Amino acid sequence: MILEIYTIVHVLISLVGILSGFVALIGLLSGNRLDGWTKLFLITTVATSVTGFGFPFHHFTPAHTVGVLSLIVLAVAIFARYRCHLAGAWRWIYVISAMIALYLNVFVGVVQAYEKVPALKALAPTQSEPPFAITQLVVLMIFLFLTIIAAIRFRPEPLKRSTLLL
């Protein structure tokens, strides 16, 4: 019973992270910071990765590898955004690391969809079949394209010198 509740909470946090990540991506593509949505995205995406380690396991799995990678790129994104204030190269470092974190969440979402949705499971029961691989490739290509566009378009307003000193 407790594991079921934990799973529901983890899934809800993940869905909020993905949704807020797409809103933050829209902000990046339009050159807007969307500070509240970005903060929600970063917090919930960190929480998703951290809570992923709370499930019972007997050995390190590919899901754990994705969780570790996500936490690493999130640390870079948070550092770039809040410590370096998106100055200079930290702007595109932030965009790329934040979008990798969002991609990893969506990647796991696709994996979960192919495991849990009967129609998708029938198409790729072992997730080694072409429909699964094609879906993941399409998702990756879309993210690569959007990340490149976001890195080009996201030009936040310059911070005042007094803000940089804090």
XYZ file of C-alpha atoms in Angstrom:
166
model
C 0.000 0.000 0.000
C 2.766 2.473 0.912
C 4.703 1.557 -2.248
C 1.584 2.241 -4.348
C 1.193 5.701 -2.798
C 4.917 6.372 -3.241
C 4.639 5.362 -6.910
C 1.660 7.662 -7.474
C 3.489 10.586 -5.853
C 6.617 9.859 -7.920
C 4.586 9.716 -11.147
C 2.734 12.948 -10.330
C 6.011 14.737 -9.589
C 7.410 13.402 -12.875
C 4.406 14.617 -14.838
C 4.613 18.082 -13.259
C 8.330 18.116 -14.113
C 7.660 17.221 -17.737
C 4.784 19.689 -18.117
C 6.677 22.553 -16.460
C 9.757 21.611 -18.491
C 7.826 22.064 -21.718
C 6.548 25.438 -20.509
C 10.144 26.418 -19.639
C 11.199 25.227 -23.108
C 8.571 27.487 -24.684
C 10.103 30.318 -22.671
C 13.576 29.472 -23.944
C 12.339 29.318 -27.529
C 10.686 32.715 -27.168
C 13.602 34.272 -25.269
C 11.690 34.569 -21.980
C 13.052 33.413 -18.637
C 9.718 32.290 -17.138
C 11.352 32.190 -13.711
C 8.457 30.543 -11.855
C 7.970 27.771 -14.393
C 11.711 27.210 -14.587
C 12.014 26.916 -10.813
C 9.078 24.460 -10.758
C 10.699 22.452 -13.567
C 14.078 22.259 -11.842
C 12.656 21.404 -8.419
C 10.271 18.725 -9.667
C 12.846 17.211 -12.001
C 15.358 16.926 -9.167
C 12.582 15.437 -7.008
C 11.722 12.952 -9.764
C 15.296 11.719 -9.967
C 15.749 11.572 -6.201
C 12.462 9.756 -5.562
C 13.364 7.272 -8.294
C 16.045 5.932 -5.965
C 13.442 5.295 -3.254
C 11.990 2.216 -4.937
C 13.180 -1.183 -3.724
C 15.966 -2.632 -5.866
C 18.580 -5.368 -5.634
C 21.083 -4.082 -8.176
C 21.950 -0.925 -10.086
C 19.679 -0.692 -13.149
C 19.605 1.440 -16.324
C 16.923 3.542 -14.593
C 19.444 4.374 -11.871
C 21.975 5.403 -14.515
C 19.396 7.771 -16.038
C 18.675 9.147 -12.544
C 22.363 9.822 -11.864
C 22.833 11.463 -15.285
C 19.757 13.588 -14.702
C 21.019 14.786 -11.325
C 24.397 15.682 -12.843
C 22.914 17.767 -15.677
C 20.446 19.339 -13.256
C 23.316 20.383 -10.992
C 24.962 22.056 -13.990
C 21.690 23.752 -15.018
C 21.032 25.032 -11.502
C 24.616 26.286 -11.169
C 24.440 28.040 -14.547
C 21.080 29.626 -13.810
C 21.365 30.664 -10.183
C 25.073 30.947 -9.431
C 26.409 32.150 -12.779
C 23.246 34.107 -13.660
C 23.328 32.852 -17.279
C 26.322 35.090 -17.977
C 28.378 34.418 -21.082
C 28.717 30.748 -21.997
C 26.596 29.791 -18.975
C 23.527 30.801 -20.979
C 23.868 28.010 -23.536
C 25.266 25.615 -20.912
C 22.055 26.194 -18.959
C 19.837 25.644 -22.008
C 21.587 22.440 -23.016
C 21.754 20.949 -19.517
C 18.121 21.837 -18.723
C 16.948 20.333 -22.001
C 18.980 17.162 -21.427
C 17.236 16.839 -18.053
C 13.833 17.304 -19.706
C 14.751 14.817 -22.435
C 15.767 12.218 -19.852
C 12.397 12.642 -18.113
C 10.572 12.234 -21.423
C 12.796 9.268 -22.334
C 11.743 7.526 -19.122
C 8.146 8.519 -19.827
C 8.300 6.786 -23.204
C 9.813 3.687 -21.578
C 7.034 3.677 -18.985
C 4.366 4.175 -21.655
C 5.643 1.143 -23.576
C 5.615 -0.861 -20.339
C 2.200 0.226 -19.036
C -0.039 1.087 -22.016
C -1.399 -2.183 -23.445
C -1.476 -1.008 -27.090
C 2.154 0.147 -26.921
C 3.257 -2.954 -25.017
C 1.711 -5.078 -27.802
C 3.807 -3.163 -30.367
C 7.065 -3.608 -28.434
C 6.764 -6.153 -25.611
C 10.519 -6.258 -24.912
C 11.269 -2.668 -25.963
C 13.790 -3.962 -28.465
C 11.326 -3.866 -31.375
C 11.386 -1.186 -34.121
C 8.335 0.817 -32.895
C 10.045 1.508 -29.566
C 13.394 2.354 -31.171
C 11.745 4.608 -33.754
C 9.746 6.425 -31.064
C 12.846 7.043 -28.973
C 14.805 8.191 -32.051
C 12.048 10.629 -33.052
C 11.896 12.009 -29.487
C 15.691 12.422 -29.474
C 15.691 14.203 -32.856
C 12.918 16.563 -31.751
C 14.832 17.413 -28.574
C 18.084 17.977 -30.460
C 16.335 20.345 -32.860
C 14.481 22.248 -30.107
C 17.588 22.481 -27.923
C 19.643 23.980 -30.751
C 16.902 26.516 -31.531
C 16.518 27.355 -27.822
C 20.266 27.839 -27.383
C 20.238 30.277 -30.312
C 17.080 32.171 -29.305
C 17.391 32.353 -25.529
C 18.970 35.714 -24.814
C 17.873 36.720 -21.330
C 18.036 40.340 -20.341
C 21.471 41.250 -18.996
C 21.702 41.458 -15.232
C 22.691 44.693 -13.545
C 26.176 44.766 -12.103
C 24.835 44.900 -8.523
C 22.934 41.629 -9.120
C 26.094 39.875 -10.306
C 27.925 40.804 -7.107
C 25.397 38.998 -4.895
